Amino acid sequence: MASAEMKGQLRKQRLAVRDAMPSDLRKEKCEAMAALGAATIAALPGAVISGFLPIRSEADIRPLMDVLRGRGARICVPVVLDRETIVFRELNDATVLVPGSFGTLGPSEDAALLEPETLLVPLAAFDAAGQRIGYGGGYYDRAIALLRQKGLARRLIGIAFDCQEVPSVAAEPHDVRLDAILTESGLRIFSPEADVE
């Protein structure tokens, strides 16, 4: 079976498991994730960190983003511009949210464009080596590649529930490996040199 086909099957399976999680259990796991992330993810004043606003059954990390902002970090979230591109717009108390692609809400065009040093990335599945399966559009892979050409995106932290872990992900050349993963069980570091903590 081709790597892309295997990834497609794993994506579908893990998202189905995530979708089936009862809402009260998801809320409990999100609260644990936010507390553990707040205790382990460093945020220096002025650091630019990308998070995300949850859609469907994704983990809700807004409380974690609030903690990081409270420590002086500038928080941004991805906004889809077209079929190929996402940019990162600042999210703060004054940000106006407008409807975006894929049923999302995101900062309006008035929000500042930022280039994150750390990205908190939603995903469909991950393995113990830090390989991830995204949603299939390649948006993050392309954005991370562009940021890294500028010396940015030095920390890539996946955000998922434990139930999204799989035995192995067959990486393709364009795939970007995670430096760490944050789940309701804690922060697991794959690349110590990425200075996640």
PDB file of C-alpha atoms in Angstrom:
ATOM      1  CA  MET A   1       0.000   0.000   0.000  1.00  0.00           C
ATOM      2  CA  ALA A   2       1.306   3.475  -0.910  1.00  0.00           C
ATOM      3  CA  SER A   3       2.404   5.789   1.881  1.00  0.00           C
ATOM      4  CA  ALA A   4      -0.243   8.402   1.020  1.00  0.00           C
ATOM      5  CA  GLU A   5      -2.970   5.759   1.039  1.00  0.00           C
ATOM      6  CA  MET A   6      -1.815   4.393   4.420  1.00  0.00           C
ATOM      7  CA  LYS A   7      -1.751   7.911   5.846  1.00  0.00           C
ATOM      8  CA  GLY A   8      -5.247   8.512   4.516  1.00  0.00           C
ATOM      9  CA  GLN A   9      -6.540   5.414   6.277  1.00  0.00           C
ATOM     10  CA  LEU A  10      -4.802   6.307   9.555  1.00  0.00           C
ATOM     11  CA  ARG A  11      -6.148   9.869   9.309  1.00  0.00           C
ATOM     12  CA  LYS A  12      -9.702   8.616   8.853  1.00  0.00           C
ATOM     13  CA  GLN A  13      -9.422   6.072  11.693  1.00  0.00           C
ATOM     14  CA  ARG A  14      -7.879   8.414  14.269  1.00  0.00           C
ATOM     15  CA  LEU A  15     -10.248  11.276  13.465  1.00  0.00           C
ATOM     16  CA  ALA A  16     -13.201   8.901  13.856  1.00  0.00           C
ATOM     17  CA  VAL A  17     -11.925   7.920  17.307  1.00  0.00           C
ATOM     18  CA  ARG A  18     -11.411  11.577  18.237  1.00  0.00           C
ATOM     19  CA  ASP A  19     -14.875  12.484  16.931  1.00  0.00           C
ATOM     20  CA  ALA A  20     -16.456   9.709  19.015  1.00  0.00           C
ATOM     21  CA  MET A  21     -15.103  11.081  22.295  1.00  0.00           C
ATOM     22  CA  PRO A  22     -17.972  12.306  24.518  1.00  0.00           C
ATOM     23  CA  SER A  23     -17.977  16.101  24.878  1.00  0.00           C
ATOM     24  CA  ASP A  24     -17.612  16.029  28.674  1.00  0.00           C
ATOM     25  CA  LEU A  25     -14.566  13.749  28.412  1.00  0.00           C
ATOM     26  CA  ARG A  26     -13.077  15.944  25.663  1.00  0.00           C
ATOM     27  CA  LYS A  27     -13.533  19.007  27.891  1.00  0.00           C
ATOM     28  CA  GLU A  28     -11.814  17.238  30.793  1.00  0.00           C
ATOM     29  CA  LYS A  29      -8.897  16.184  28.590  1.00  0.00           C
ATOM     30  CA  CYS A  30      -8.572  19.715  27.159  1.00  0.00           C
ATOM     31  CA  GLU A  31      -8.385  21.169  30.664  1.00  0.00           C
ATOM     32  CA  ALA A  32      -5.632  18.695  31.582  1.00  0.00           C
ATOM     33  CA  MET A  33      -3.796  19.491  28.352  1.00  0.00           C
ATOM     34  CA  ALA A  34      -3.949  23.249  29.002  1.00  0.00           C
ATOM     35  CA  ALA A  35      -2.659  22.853  32.565  1.00  0.00           C
ATOM     36  CA  LEU A  36       0.194  20.572  31.504  1.00  0.00           C
ATOM     37  CA  GLY A  37       1.089  22.835  28.577  1.00  0.00           C
ATOM     38  CA  ALA A  38       1.124  25.904  30.814  1.00  0.00           C
ATOM     39  CA  ALA A  39       3.536  24.121  33.160  1.00  0.00           C
ATOM     40  CA  THR A  40       5.923  22.911  30.441  1.00  0.00           C
ATOM     41  CA  ILE A  41       5.888  25.221  27.396  1.00  0.00           C
ATOM     42  CA  ALA A  42       8.172  28.218  27.724  1.00  0.00           C
ATOM     43  CA  ALA A  43       6.974  31.621  26.548  1.00  0.00           C
ATOM     44  CA  LEU A  44       9.381  34.504  26.833  1.00  0.00           C
ATOM     45  CA  PRO A  45       8.010  38.044  26.627  1.00  0.00           C
ATOM     46  CA  GLY A  46       7.700  39.051  22.987  1.00  0.00           C
ATOM     47  CA  ALA A  47       7.913  35.473  21.663  1.00  0.00           C
ATOM     48  CA  VAL A  48       5.558  34.799  18.769  1.00  0.00           C
ATOM     49  CA  ILE A  49       3.546  31.593  19.219  1.00  0.00           C
ATOM     50  CA  SER A  50       0.978  30.235  16.808  1.00  0.00           C
ATOM     51  CA  GLY A  51      -1.982  28.379  18.261  1.00  0.00           C
ATOM     52  CA  PHE A  52      -5.354  27.654  16.667  1.00  0.00           C
ATOM     53  CA  LEU A  53      -9.054  28.068  17.239  1.00  0.00           C
ATOM     54  CA  PRO A  54     -10.628  24.609  17.475  1.00  0.00           C
ATOM     55  CA  ILE A  55     -12.914  23.188  14.814  1.00  0.00           C
ATOM     56  CA  ARG A  56     -14.891  19.955  14.926  1.00  0.00           C
ATOM     57  CA  SER A  57     -13.438  17.703  17.639  1.00  0.00           C
ATOM     58  CA  GLU A  58     -10.009  19.331  17.932  1.00  0.00           C
ATOM     59  CA  ALA A  59      -8.536  20.035  21.346  1.00  0.00           C
ATOM     60  CA  ASP A  60      -9.484  23.463  22.644  1.00  0.00           C
ATOM     61  CA  ILE A  61      -6.203  25.157  23.588  1.00  0.00           C
ATOM     62  CA  ARG A  62      -7.598  28.666  24.024  1.00  0.00           C
ATOM     63  CA  PRO A  63      -6.935  28.536  27.813  1.00  0.00           C
ATOM     64  CA  LEU A  64      -3.297  27.611  27.115  1.00  0.00           C
ATOM     65  CA  MET A  65      -2.966  30.433  24.585  1.00  0.00           C
ATOM     66  CA  ASP A  66      -4.362  32.827  27.215  1.00  0.00           C
ATOM     67  CA  VAL A  67      -1.714  31.693  29.724  1.00  0.00           C
ATOM     68  CA  LEU A  68       1.083  32.119  27.182  1.00  0.00           C
ATOM     69  CA  ARG A  69      -0.237  35.578  26.237  1.00  0.00           C
ATOM     70  CA  GLY A  70      -0.323  36.443  29.950  1.00  0.00           C
ATOM     71  CA  ARG A  71       3.402  35.663  30.093  1.00  0.00           C
ATOM     72  CA  GLY A  72       4.065  38.207  27.369  1.00  0.00           C
ATOM     73  CA  ALA A  73       3.963  36.063  24.233  1.00  0.00           C
ATOM     74  CA  ARG A  74       2.280  37.373  21.100  1.00  0.00           C
ATOM     75  CA  ILE A  75      -0.279  34.797  19.986  1.00  0.00           C
ATOM     76  CA  CYS A  76      -1.341  34.269  16.396  1.00  0.00           C
ATOM     77  CA  VAL A  77      -3.527  31.747  14.588  1.00  0.00           C
ATOM     78  CA  PRO A  78      -3.484  30.449  11.019  1.00  0.00           C
ATOM     79  CA  VAL A  79      -5.765  31.961   8.397  1.00  0.00           C
ATOM     80  CA  VAL A  80      -6.241  30.216   5.037  1.00  0.00           C
ATOM     81  CA  LEU A  81      -5.677  32.641   2.157  1.00  0.00           C
ATOM     82  CA  ASP A  82      -6.130  30.262  -0.764  1.00  0.00           C
ATOM     83  CA  ARG A  83      -5.776  26.574  -1.664  1.00  0.00           C
ATOM     84  CA  GLU A  84      -2.038  26.674  -1.020  1.00  0.00           C
ATOM     85  CA  THR A  85      -1.337  29.260   1.644  1.00  0.00           C
ATOM     86  CA  ILE A  86      -1.902  30.088   5.284  1.00  0.00           C
ATOM     87  CA  VAL A  87      -0.678  33.173   7.103  1.00  0.00           C
ATOM     88  CA  PHE A  88      -0.606  33.829  10.829  1.00  0.00           C
ATOM     89  CA  ARG A  89      -2.611  36.752  12.222  1.00  0.00           C
ATOM     90  CA  GLU A  90      -2.377  38.096  15.755  1.00  0.00           C
ATOM     91  CA  LEU A  91      -5.036  37.045  18.255  1.00  0.00           C
ATOM     92  CA  ASN A  92      -5.587  39.229  21.308  1.00  0.00           C
ATOM     93  CA  ASP A  93      -8.483  40.678  23.306  1.00  0.00           C
ATOM     94  CA  ALA A  94      -9.152  43.313  20.627  1.00  0.00           C
ATOM     95  CA  THR A  95      -9.124  40.902  17.671  1.00  0.00           C
ATOM     96  CA  VAL A  96     -12.262  40.781  15.549  1.00  0.00           C
ATOM     97  CA  LEU A  97     -13.025  37.230  14.411  1.00  0.00           C
ATOM     98  CA  VAL A  98     -14.589  36.678  10.990  1.00  0.00           C
ATOM     99  CA  PRO A  99     -15.733  33.519   9.159  1.00  0.00           C
ATOM    100  CA  GLY A 100     -12.974  31.758   7.240  1.00  0.00           C
ATOM    101  CA  SER A 101     -12.386  28.553   5.306  1.00  0.00           C
ATOM    102  CA  PHE A 102     -13.447  25.085   6.479  1.00  0.00           C
ATOM    103  CA  GLY A 103     -16.017  26.456   8.928  1.00  0.00           C
ATOM    104  CA  THR A 104     -13.376  28.318  10.913  1.00  0.00           C
ATOM    105  CA  LEU A 105     -13.287  31.711  12.547  1.00  0.00           C
ATOM    106  CA  GLY A 106     -10.129  33.762  12.361  1.00  0.00           C
ATOM    107  CA  PRO A 107      -8.753  37.258  12.827  1.00  0.00           C
ATOM    108  CA  SER A 108      -9.873  39.835  10.289  1.00  0.00           C
ATOM    109  CA  GLU A 109      -7.484  41.433   7.784  1.00  0.00           C
ATOM    110  CA  ASP A 110      -6.972  44.247  10.299  1.00  0.00           C
ATOM    111  CA  ALA A 111      -5.011  41.903  12.596  1.00  0.00           C
ATOM    112  CA  ALA A 112      -1.223  42.071  12.392  1.00  0.00           C
ATOM    113  CA  LEU A 113       0.575  39.416  10.356  1.00  0.00           C
ATOM    114  CA  LEU A 114       3.118  37.592  12.510  1.00  0.00           C
ATOM    115  CA  GLU A 115       5.797  34.985  11.857  1.00  0.00           C
ATOM    116  CA  PRO A 116       5.814  32.416  14.676  1.00  0.00           C
ATOM    117  CA  GLU A 117       8.884  30.964  16.325  1.00  0.00           C
ATOM    118  CA  THR A 118       6.787  28.256  17.996  1.00  0.00           C
ATOM    119  CA  LEU A 119       3.799  26.544  16.419  1.00  0.00           C
ATOM    120  CA  LEU A 120       1.143  24.587  18.300  1.00  0.00           C
ATOM    121  CA  VAL A 121      -0.228  22.411  15.522  1.00  0.00           C
ATOM    122  CA  PRO A 122      -3.459  20.400  15.357  1.00  0.00           C
ATOM    123  CA  LEU A 123      -3.180  17.034  13.642  1.00  0.00           C
ATOM    124  CA  ALA A 124      -4.976  13.812  12.816  1.00  0.00           C
ATOM    125  CA  ALA A 125      -2.391  11.295  14.059  1.00  0.00           C
ATOM    126  CA  PHE A 126       1.171  11.031  15.361  1.00  0.00           C
ATOM    127  CA  ASP A 127       3.695   8.349  16.270  1.00  0.00           C
ATOM    128  CA  ALA A 128       6.372   7.890  18.945  1.00  0.00           C
ATOM    129  CA  ALA A 129       9.083   9.205  16.604  1.00  0.00           C
ATOM    130  CA  GLY A 130       7.381  12.593  16.162  1.00  0.00           C
ATOM    131  CA  GLN A 131       5.996  11.982  12.694  1.00  0.00           C
ATOM    132  CA  ARG A 132       2.552  13.461  12.167  1.00  0.00           C
ATOM    133  CA  ILE A 133      -0.389  13.139   9.846  1.00  0.00           C
ATOM    134  CA  GLY A 134      -2.163  16.411   9.199  1.00  0.00           C
ATOM    135  CA  TYR A 135      -5.523  16.915   7.582  1.00  0.00           C
ATOM    136  CA  GLY A 136      -4.196  16.313   4.084  1.00  0.00           C
ATOM    137  CA  GLY A 137      -3.966  19.835   2.669  1.00  0.00           C
ATOM    138  CA  GLY A 138      -0.247  20.372   3.337  1.00  0.00           C
ATOM    139  CA  TYR A 139      -0.853  23.914   4.623  1.00  0.00           C
ATOM    140  CA  TYR A 140       1.322  23.571   7.706  1.00  0.00           C
ATOM    141  CA  ASP A 141       4.116  21.740   5.850  1.00  0.00           C
ATOM    142  CA  ARG A 142       4.365  24.584   3.327  1.00  0.00           C
ATOM    143  CA  ALA A 143       4.099  27.342   5.938  1.00  0.00           C
ATOM    144  CA  ILE A 144       6.706  25.714   8.185  1.00  0.00           C
ATOM    145  CA  ALA A 145       9.108  25.271   5.261  1.00  0.00           C
ATOM    146  CA  LEU A 146       8.813  28.992   4.415  1.00  0.00           C
ATOM    147  CA  LEU A 147       9.248  30.042   8.039  1.00  0.00           C
ATOM    148  CA  ARG A 148      12.291  27.812   8.500  1.00  0.00           C
ATOM    149  CA  GLN A 149      13.922  29.377   5.449  1.00  0.00           C
ATOM    150  CA  LYS A 150      13.805  32.591   7.509  1.00  0.00           C
ATOM    151  CA  GLY A 151      15.196  30.892  10.619  1.00  0.00           C
ATOM    152  CA  LEU A 152      11.780  30.789  12.305  1.00  0.00           C
ATOM    153  CA  ALA A 153       9.413  27.963  13.347  1.00  0.00           C
ATOM    154  CA  ARG A 154      12.157  26.514  15.523  1.00  0.00           C
ATOM    155  CA  ARG A 155       9.664  24.677  17.768  1.00  0.00           C
ATOM    156  CA  LEU A 156       6.864  22.555  16.338  1.00  0.00           C
ATOM    157  CA  ILE A 157       4.586  21.153  19.039  1.00  0.00           C
ATOM    158  CA  GLY A 158       1.751  18.876  17.977  1.00  0.00           C
ATOM    159  CA  ILE A 159      -1.556  19.122  19.817  1.00  0.00           C
ATOM    160  CA  ALA A 160      -3.585  15.918  20.021  1.00  0.00           C
ATOM    161  CA  PHE A 161      -5.305  13.489  22.324  1.00  0.00           C
ATOM    162  CA  ASP A 162      -3.589  10.254  23.371  1.00  0.00           C
ATOM    163  CA  CYS A 163      -6.130   8.318  21.272  1.00  0.00           C
ATOM    164  CA  GLN A 164      -4.605   9.835  18.119  1.00  0.00           C
ATOM    165  CA  GLU A 165      -1.273   8.040  18.524  1.00  0.00           C
ATOM    166  CA  VAL A 166      -0.532   5.293  15.990  1.00  0.00           C
ATOM    167  CA  PRO A 167       2.288   2.715  15.902  1.00  0.00           C
ATOM    168  CA  SER A 168       4.056   4.287  12.932  1.00  0.00           C
ATOM    169  CA  VAL A 169       3.669   7.032  10.322  1.00  0.00           C
ATOM    170  CA  ALA A 170       5.452   6.547   7.005  1.00  0.00           C
ATOM    171  CA  ALA A 171       7.048   9.947   6.426  1.00  0.00           C
ATOM    172  CA  GLU A 172       7.131  11.453   2.954  1.00  0.00           C
ATOM    173  CA  PRO A 173       9.825  13.926   1.836  1.00  0.00           C
ATOM    174  CA  HIS A 174       7.613  16.991   2.418  1.00  0.00           C
ATOM    175  CA  ASP A 175       6.541  15.943   5.941  1.00  0.00           C
ATOM    176  CA  VAL A 176       7.830  18.033   8.835  1.00  0.00           C
ATOM    177  CA  ARG A 177       8.624  16.119  12.044  1.00  0.00           C
ATOM    178  CA  LEU A 178       7.344  17.371  15.397  1.00  0.00           C
ATOM    179  CA  ASP A 179       9.740  18.564  18.086  1.00  0.00           C
ATOM    180  CA  ALA A 180       7.194  17.585  20.747  1.00  0.00           C
ATOM    181  CA  ILE A 181       3.585  16.524  21.271  1.00  0.00           C
ATOM    182  CA  LEU A 182       1.219  17.825  23.946  1.00  0.00           C
ATOM    183  CA  THR A 183      -1.610  15.504  24.944  1.00  0.00           C
ATOM    184  CA  GLU A 184      -3.731  15.155  28.068  1.00  0.00           C
ATOM    185  CA  SER A 185      -0.907  12.977  29.466  1.00  0.00           C
ATOM    186  CA  GLY A 186       1.732  15.692  29.169  1.00  0.00           C
ATOM    187  CA  LEU A 187       4.440  17.058  26.911  1.00  0.00           C
ATOM    188  CA  ARG A 188       6.568  14.436  25.150  1.00  0.00           C
ATOM    189  CA  ILE A 189       9.753  15.808  23.582  1.00  0.00           C
ATOM    190  CA  PHE A 190      11.154  14.256  20.396  1.00  0.00           C
ATOM    191  CA  SER A 191      13.885  16.832  19.643  1.00  0.00           C
ATOM    192  CA  PRO A 192      15.595  18.103  22.828  1.00  0.00           C
ATOM    193  CA  GLU A 193      17.702  20.470  20.741  1.00  0.00           C
ATOM    194  CA  ALA A 194      14.519  22.370  19.842  1.00  0.00           C
ATOM    195  CA  ASP A 195      14.443  23.898  23.369  1.00  0.00           C
ATOM    196  CA  VAL A 196      10.752  23.247  23.874  1.00  0.00           C
ATOM    197  CA  GLU A 197      10.802  23.884  27.608  1.00  0.00           C
TER     198      GLU A 197
END
